[in-house]
Coordinates of C-alpha atoms and ligand atoms in Angstrom, one line a residue:
M1 CA 98.3 70.7 117.6
I2 CA 94.5 70.8 117.9
E3 CA 92.7 71.7 114.7
T4 CA 89.0 72.6 114.5
S5 CA 86.7 69.6 114.7
T6 CA 83.1 69.1 115.6
D7 CA 83.9 69.3 119.3
V8 CA 86.6 72.0 119.4
T9 CA 86.8 75.5 117.9
V10 CA 90.2 77.2 117.2
Y11 CA 90.6 80.9 116.8
E12 CA 94.1 82.1 116.0
T13 CA 94.8 85.8 116.1
R14 CA 97.2 87.1 113.5
P15 CA 99.8 89.5 114.9
Q16 CA 99.5 92.8 113.0
R17 CA 99.5 96.5 113.7
V18 CA 96.5 98.3 112.0
V19 CA 96.6 102.1 111.8
S20 CA 93.3 103.5 110.4
G21 CA 91.8 106.9 109.7
R22 CA 92.3 110.1 107.7
G23 CA 96.0 110.7 107.1
A24 CA 97.0 107.3 108.4
A25 CA 99.4 106.8 105.4
R26 CA 101.5 109.7 106.7
A27 CA 102.5 107.6 109.6
L28 CA 104.6 105.5 107.3
P29 CA 108.1 106.9 108.4
E30 CA 107.3 106.3 112.1
E31 CA 106.0 102.8 111.4
L32 CA 109.3 101.9 109.6
T33 CA 111.3 103.3 112.5
G34 CA 109.1 101.1 114.8
L35 CA 110.1 98.1 112.8
G36 CA 113.8 99.1 112.9
V37 CA 114.1 99.2 109.1
S38 CA 114.9 101.9 106.6
R39 CA 115.9 100.5 103.1
V40 CA 112.6 100.4 101.3
M41 CA 111.5 98.4 98.2
L42 CA 108.4 100.1 97.0
V43 CA 105.8 97.9 95.3
A44 CA 103.1 99.8 93.4
G45 CA 101.4 99.3 90.0
E46 CA 101.8 102.0 87.3
A47 CA 98.5 103.6 88.1
E48 CA 99.3 104.0 91.8
L49 CA 103.0 104.9 91.4
A50 CA 102.6 108.7 91.7
V51 CA 100.7 108.4 95.0
A52 CA 103.2 105.8 96.3
E53 CA 106.2 108.0 95.4
L54 CA 104.6 110.9 97.2
L55 CA 104.1 108.9 100.3
T56 CA 107.7 107.6 100.3
E57 CA 109.5 110.7 99.0
K58 CA 111.4 111.3 102.3
L59 CA 112.3 107.6 102.8
D60 CA 115.3 105.6 101.7
V61 CA 113.8 103.9 98.7
V62 CA 116.4 101.6 97.2
A63 CA 114.2 99.9 94.6
T64 CA 110.8 100.3 93.0
F65 CA 108.8 97.5 91.4
S66 CA 105.9 98.6 89.3
G67 CA 105.4 95.5 87.1
V68 CA 102.3 94.5 89.1
R69 CA 99.9 92.2 87.2
P70 CA 96.5 90.7 88.2
H71 CA 96.6 87.3 90.0
V72 CA 100.5 87.6 90.4
P73 CA 101.9 85.6 87.5
V74 CA 105.1 83.8 88.6
E75 CA 107.2 85.8 86.1
A76 CA 106.2 89.1 87.9
A77 CA 106.9 87.5 91.3
E78 CA 110.4 86.3 90.1
A79 CA 111.2 89.8 88.7
A80 CA 110.2 91.4 92.0
R81 CA 112.2 88.9 94.1
E82 CA 115.3 89.5 92.0
L83 CA 114.9 93.3 92.6
A84 CA 114.6 92.7 96.3
R85 CA 117.7 90.5 96.4
S86 CA 119.9 92.8 94.3
S87 CA 118.8 96.1 96.1
G88 CA 119.4 94.9 99.6
A89 CA 116.0 96.1 100.7
E90 CA 115.0 95.6 104.3
V91 CA 111.2 96.2 104.0
L92 CA 108.5 96.0 101.3
V93 CA 106.1 98.9 101.2
S94 CA 103.1 98.1 99.0
V95 CA 100.7 100.8 97.9
G96 CA 97.7 99.6 95.9
G97 CA 95.0 96.9 95.6
G98 CA 95.1 93.2 96.1
S99 CA 97.3 92.6 93.1
T100 CA 100.0 94.9 94.6
T101 CA 99.8 93.4 98.1
G102 CA 99.9 90.0 96.5
T103 CA 103.1 90.9 94.6
A104 CA 104.7 92.0 97.9
K105 CA 103.6 88.8 99.5
A106 CA 105.2 86.7 96.8
V107 CA 108.5 88.5 97.6
A108 CA 108.1 88.1 101.3
L109 CA 107.4 84.4 100.9
T110 CA 110.9 83.7 99.5
Q111 CA 112.9 86.6 100.9
G112 CA 111.4 86.8 104.4
L113 CA 111.1 90.6 104.2
P114 CA 108.5 92.4 106.3
I115 CA 105.6 94.1 104.5
V116 CA 104.0 97.5 105.3
A117 CA 100.8 97.6 103.3
V118 CA 98.9 100.7 102.3
P119 CA 95.7 99.4 100.6
T120 CA 93.9 101.4 98.1
T121 CA 91.0 99.0 97.4
Y122 CA 88.7 96.8 99.5
A123 CA 90.2 93.5 98.5
G124 CA 91.5 92.8 102.1
S125 CA 94.6 90.8 101.2
E126 CA 96.6 93.0 103.7
A127 CA 94.8 91.4 106.6
T128 CA 95.4 87.7 105.6
D129 CA 98.4 85.4 105.6
V130 CA 97.2 84.0 102.3
W131 CA 99.4 84.3 99.2
G132 CA 98.5 83.4 95.6
L133 CA 100.5 82.9 92.4
T134 CA 99.4 82.0 88.9
E135 CA 101.2 79.8 86.4
A136 CA 99.9 78.5 83.1
G137 CA 96.2 79.2 84.0
R138 CA 96.4 77.6 87.4
K139 CA 96.2 79.6 90.6
T140 CA 98.1 78.3 93.6
N141 CA 97.3 79.5 97.1
G142 CA 98.9 78.9 100.4
A143 CA 99.0 80.4 103.9
D144 CA 102.3 81.4 105.6
A145 CA 102.8 83.8 108.5
V146 CA 105.7 85.4 106.8
V147 CA 103.5 87.1 104.2
L148 CA 101.1 88.7 106.7
P149 CA 101.9 92.4 106.5
R150 CA 103.4 93.6 109.8
V151 CA 101.7 97.0 109.6
V152 CA 98.6 98.1 107.6
L153 CA 97.9 101.8 107.1
Y154 CA 94.2 102.2 106.1
D155 CA 93.8 105.8 104.9
P156 CA 90.4 106.6 103.4
E157 CA 91.9 109.5 101.4
L158 CA 93.7 107.0 99.2
T159 CA 90.4 105.4 98.2
T160 CA 88.6 108.5 97.0
S161 CA 90.1 108.0 93.5
L162 CA 88.3 104.6 93.2
P163 CA 85.6 105.1 90.5
P164 CA 82.1 103.9 91.4
H165 CA 82.3 100.6 89.6
L166 CA 85.6 99.6 91.3
T167 CA 84.2 100.8 94.7
V168 CA 81.2 98.6 94.2
S169 CA 83.0 95.4 92.9
S170 CA 85.8 95.7 95.4
G171 CA 83.5 96.4 98.3
L172 CA 81.4 93.3 97.3
N173 CA 84.6 91.3 97.2
A174 CA 84.9 92.2 100.9
V175 CA 81.2 91.3 101.5
A176 CA 81.9 87.9 100.0
H177 CA 84.7 87.4 102.6
C178 CA 82.1 88.0 105.3
V179 CA 79.5 85.7 103.9
D180 CA 81.7 82.8 102.9
S181 CA 83.6 82.9 106.2
L182 CA 80.4 82.3 108.2
W183 CA 80.4 78.7 107.0
G184 CA 84.2 78.3 106.8
P185 CA 85.8 75.2 108.2
S186 CA 87.3 77.0 111.2
A187 CA 84.4 79.5 111.8
S188 CA 84.3 80.5 115.5
P189 CA 82.4 83.0 117.6
A190 CA 85.2 85.5 117.0
S191 CA 85.4 85.2 113.2
T192 CA 81.6 85.3 113.1
A193 CA 81.4 88.5 115.1
F194 CA 84.0 90.1 112.7
A195 CA 82.1 88.9 109.7
V196 CA 78.7 90.2 110.8
E197 CA 80.0 93.6 111.8
G198 CA 82.1 93.8 108.7
L199 CA 79.0 93.1 106.6
R200 CA 77.0 95.8 108.3
L201 CA 79.8 98.4 107.9
L202 CA 80.3 97.5 104.3
A203 CA 76.7 97.7 103.3
Q204 CA 76.3 101.1 105.1
G205 CA 79.6 102.4 103.9
L206 CA 79.2 101.4 100.2
T207 CA 75.7 102.9 100.0
A208 CA 77.0 106.2 101.3
V209 CA 80.1 106.2 99.2
L210 CA 78.0 105.7 96.1
A211 CA 76.0 108.8 96.9
D212 CA 79.2 110.8 97.5
G213 CA 82.5 109.3 96.6
A214 CA 84.4 112.0 98.6
D215 CA 82.5 111.1 101.9
L216 CA 85.6 110.1 104.0
T217 CA 83.5 108.9 106.9
A218 CA 81.8 106.4 104.6
R219 CA 85.1 105.5 103.0
E220 CA 86.5 104.8 106.5
R221 CA 83.6 102.6 107.3
C222 CA 84.3 100.6 104.1
Q223 CA 87.9 100.1 105.2
S224 CA 86.9 99.0 108.7
G225 CA 84.5 96.5 107.1
T226 CA 87.2 95.4 104.7
Y227 CA 89.6 94.6 107.6
L228 CA 86.9 92.8 109.6
A229 CA 85.9 90.8 106.5
A230 CA 89.4 89.7 105.6
A231 CA 90.4 88.9 109.2
A232 CA 87.2 86.8 109.5
F233 CA 88.1 85.0 106.3
A234 CA 91.7 84.4 107.3
A235 CA 90.6 82.9 110.6
A236 CA 87.6 80.9 109.4
G237 CA 88.5 79.8 105.9
S238 CA 85.9 79.6 103.2
G239 CA 83.2 77.6 101.5
I240 CA 82.4 77.0 97.9
H241 CA 82.3 80.7 97.0
H242 CA 86.0 81.2 97.2
K243 CA 86.7 77.9 95.5
I244 CA 84.5 78.8 92.5
C245 CA 86.2 82.2 92.2
H246 CA 89.6 80.7 92.7
V247 CA 89.1 78.4 89.7
L248 CA 87.4 81.0 87.5
G249 CA 90.1 83.6 88.2
G250 CA 93.0 81.3 87.5
A251 CA 91.6 79.5 84.4
Y252 CA 89.7 82.3 82.7
N253 CA 91.5 85.4 84.0
L254 CA 88.2 87.1 85.0
E255 CA 88.4 90.4 86.9
H256 CA 88.8 89.3 90.5
A257 CA 86.5 91.7 92.4
A258 CA 83.7 91.8 89.9
M259 CA 83.7 88.0 89.6
H260 CA 83.3 87.7 93.4
A261 CA 80.4 90.2 93.3
V262 CA 78.6 88.3 90.5
V263 CA 79.0 84.8 92.1
L264 CA 78.1 85.6 95.7
P265 CA 74.3 85.8 95.5
H266 CA 74.2 82.5 93.6
V267 CA 76.3 80.8 96.3
L268 CA 74.1 82.4 99.1
G269 CA 71.0 81.1 97.3
F270 CA 72.5 77.6 97.2
N271 CA 74.0 77.4 100.7
A272 CA 71.4 79.3 102.7
P273 CA 68.8 76.5 102.9
A274 CA 71.5 74.3 104.5
A275 CA 73.0 77.0 106.7
P276 CA 70.0 78.7 108.4
E277 CA 72.1 80.3 111.2
A278 CA 74.6 81.9 108.8
A279 CA 71.7 83.1 106.6
D280 CA 70.0 84.6 109.7
R281 CA 73.2 86.5 110.5
V282 CA 73.5 87.8 106.9
A283 CA 69.9 88.9 107.0
G284 CA 70.4 90.6 110.4
A285 CA 73.5 92.4 109.5
L286 CA 72.0 93.7 106.2
A287 CA 68.8 94.8 108.0
G288 CA 71.1 96.8 110.4
A289 CA 72.3 98.7 107.3
G290 CA 68.7 99.2 106.0
F291 CA 68.4 96.3 103.6
G292 CA 65.5 93.8 104.2
D293 CA 63.7 93.1 107.4
G294 CA 66.1 90.6 108.9
G295 CA 64.2 87.6 107.5
D296 CA 65.4 86.7 104.0
A297 CA 69.2 86.9 103.5
L298 CA 69.1 86.5 99.7
A299 CA 66.4 89.1 99.3
A300 CA 68.4 91.5 101.5
L301 CA 71.6 90.9 99.5
L302 CA 69.8 91.5 96.2
A303 CA 68.3 94.7 97.6
L304 CA 71.9 95.9 98.4
Y305 CA 73.0 94.8 94.9
A306 CA 70.1 96.8 93.3
T307 CA 71.0 99.9 95.3
L308 CA 74.7 99.6 94.3
G309 CA 74.1 98.7 90.6
A310 CA 76.3 95.6 91.2
P311 CA 77.7 93.6 88.3
R312 CA 75.5 90.6 87.4
S313 CA 77.1 88.6 84.6
L314 CA 80.2 86.5 84.3
G315 CA 79.6 86.6 80.5
E316 CA 80.2 90.3 80.5
L317 CA 83.5 89.7 82.3
G318 CA 84.7 87.2 79.6
L319 CA 83.4 83.8 80.6
R320 CA 81.8 82.1 77.6
A321 CA 78.7 79.9 77.9
D322 CA 80.6 77.0 76.4
Q323 CA 83.2 77.2 79.2
V324 CA 80.6 76.7 82.0
N325 CA 80.7 72.9 82.1
E326 CA 84.5 72.8 82.2
A327 CA 84.5 75.4 85.0
A328 CA 82.0 73.3 87.0
R329 CA 84.2 70.2 86.5
R330 CA 87.3 72.1 87.6
T331 CA 85.5 73.5 90.6
L332 CA 84.2 70.2 91.8
E333 CA 87.7 69.0 92.6
K334 CA 88.1 72.0 95.0
V335 CA 84.8 71.9 96.9
P336 CA 85.6 71.8 100.6
P337 CA 84.0 69.0 102.6
S338 CA 83.0 71.6 105.2
N339 CA 80.7 73.5 102.8
P340 CA 77.3 73.4 104.5
R341 CA 75.8 71.6 101.5
P342 CA 77.3 68.9 99.3
V343 CA 77.3 69.9 95.7
T344 CA 77.2 67.9 92.4
E345 CA 78.8 68.9 89.1
T346 CA 75.4 69.4 87.7
Q347 CA 74.5 71.8 90.5
L348 CA 77.7 73.7 90.0
A349 CA 77.1 74.0 86.2
E350 CA 73.6 75.3 87.0
L351 CA 75.0 77.9 89.5
I352 CA 77.9 79.0 87.3
G353 CA 75.6 79.0 84.2
R354 CA 73.1 81.4 85.8
A355 CA 76.0 83.6 86.9
Q356 CA 77.5 83.5 83.4
A357 CA 74.1 84.5 81.8
G358 CA 73.4 87.2 84.3
A359 CA 70.2 85.5 85.5
D360 CA 68.7 86.3 88.9
A361 CA 70.1 84.4 91.8
V362 CA 67.5 82.0 93.3
E363 CA 67.2 80.0 96.4
V364 CA 67.9 76.3 95.6
P365 CA 65.6 74.2 98.0
L366 CA 67.0 71.2 99.7
S367 CA 65.7 68.1 97.9
Ligands
NAD1 P1 93.7 95.1 91.7 O1 94.7 95.2 92.8 O2 94.1 94.3 90.5 O3 93.2 96.5 91.3 C1 92.2 96.7 90.4 C2 92.3 98.0 89.6 O4 92.1 99.1 90.5 C3 93.7 98.2 89.0 O5 93.6 98.7 87.7 C4 94.3 99.3 89.9 O6 95.2 100.1 89.3 C5 93.1 100.1 90.3 N1 93.2 100.8 91.6 C6 93.7 100.3 92.8 N2 93.5 101.3 93.7 C7 92.9 102.4 93.1 C8 92.5 103.6 93.6 N3 92.6 104.0 94.9 N4 91.9 104.5 92.7 C9 91.7 104.1 91.4 N5 92.1 102.9 90.9 C10 92.7 102.0 91.8 O7 92.4 94.4 92.3 P2 91.9 94.1 93.7 O8 90.5 93.7 93.5 O9 92.2 95.1 94.7 O10 92.7 92.8 94.1 C11 92.5 91.6 93.4 C12 93.7 90.6 93.7 O11 93.9 90.5 95.1 C13 93.5 89.2 93.1 O12 94.7 88.7 92.6 C14 93.1 88.4 94.3 O13 93.4 87.1 94.2 C15 93.9 89.1 95.4 N6 93.3 89.0 96.8 C16 94.0 88.2 97.7 C17 93.5 88.1 98.9 C18 94.3 87.3 99.9 O14 93.9 87.2 101.1 N7 95.5 86.8 99.6 C19 92.3 88.7 99.3 C20 91.6 89.4 98.3 C21 92.1 89.5 97.1

């Protein structure tokens, strides 16, 4: 099988039905009929359970799993798998953010059940075939077609309850998918087009949602951007941004979305000098949403951050200054060779240290 190389680009589409728009979640019964399944195992965290039960009240729900935990600890995955086995469920319906979708994926991975995902944040896990599990402070990821939800229902009405700080951090998690996919190992014209348009929609949508959280057109725009961002990331893979966050999330249990938001400008400042085309695309997409003049990607991203009041410090999320060197050492092992710029442990410690302290992101010139 041909893989991406310097001469060849591979873009693999992922088979999935995506239903978007106001009231999309109400299409759930028809979508289950379309899949030829009826016995539902509902996966929803405690906070989303009431909404999830309302959406599924007329369905044959044979089991409900609400023990959703951030970063999908193996214990939670095992409990959910056991419930799927014992209930004879035919389909998993997940209603919630990335942790909820991730729990359904953990079940699909071993039980082979299809997933219908109803996302309520902008994490984007529903559009990828990537699963993740955490055991003893180490996060393991993998990609498997069986965990890709068969149907996604993007309903903006389910996101109006997201408070501003979650809207911003989750939306910037999606922005990070766009940016980090531009220099991913399998980046292609298709994934790049998705990433650029996703970035523009997210920047526009998030700004408008912050002004009015009930603006459904803006919420819809954020969901469209979320899908494009995650599909780009699934196709292209990622650079050091996702590797840094993968290590920090698994080892120090930092809040996923806010951590991505804090780290991204520092990674852009580091990678941009070695990836001028990607930087131009970021600057162009953000200029299309009213941020910057299309020239300076980092300045435009920081302008978006200032407008959104984005989180700035990993220290505030729980990473101590005395953990920075260890985090850099752990991350170094994971740096992908395809990252546009090689990175040393010292450079990683500097980058993570600035993010820990809440310092301004700076462009790191090529030496
Ligand atoms: P989350 O699912 O943990 O949710 C964060 C918080 O938001 C929770 O308290 C939840 O109850 C609340 N919430 C969710 N929807 C809400 C709503 N509509 N209104 C109010 N509150 C709401 O966090 P997340 O950022 O959505 O997802 C993070 C997880 O997803 C991480 O484990 C990450 O690894 C995973 N992820 C995976 C992929 C992938 O491709 N596999 C992609 C992105 C994220």
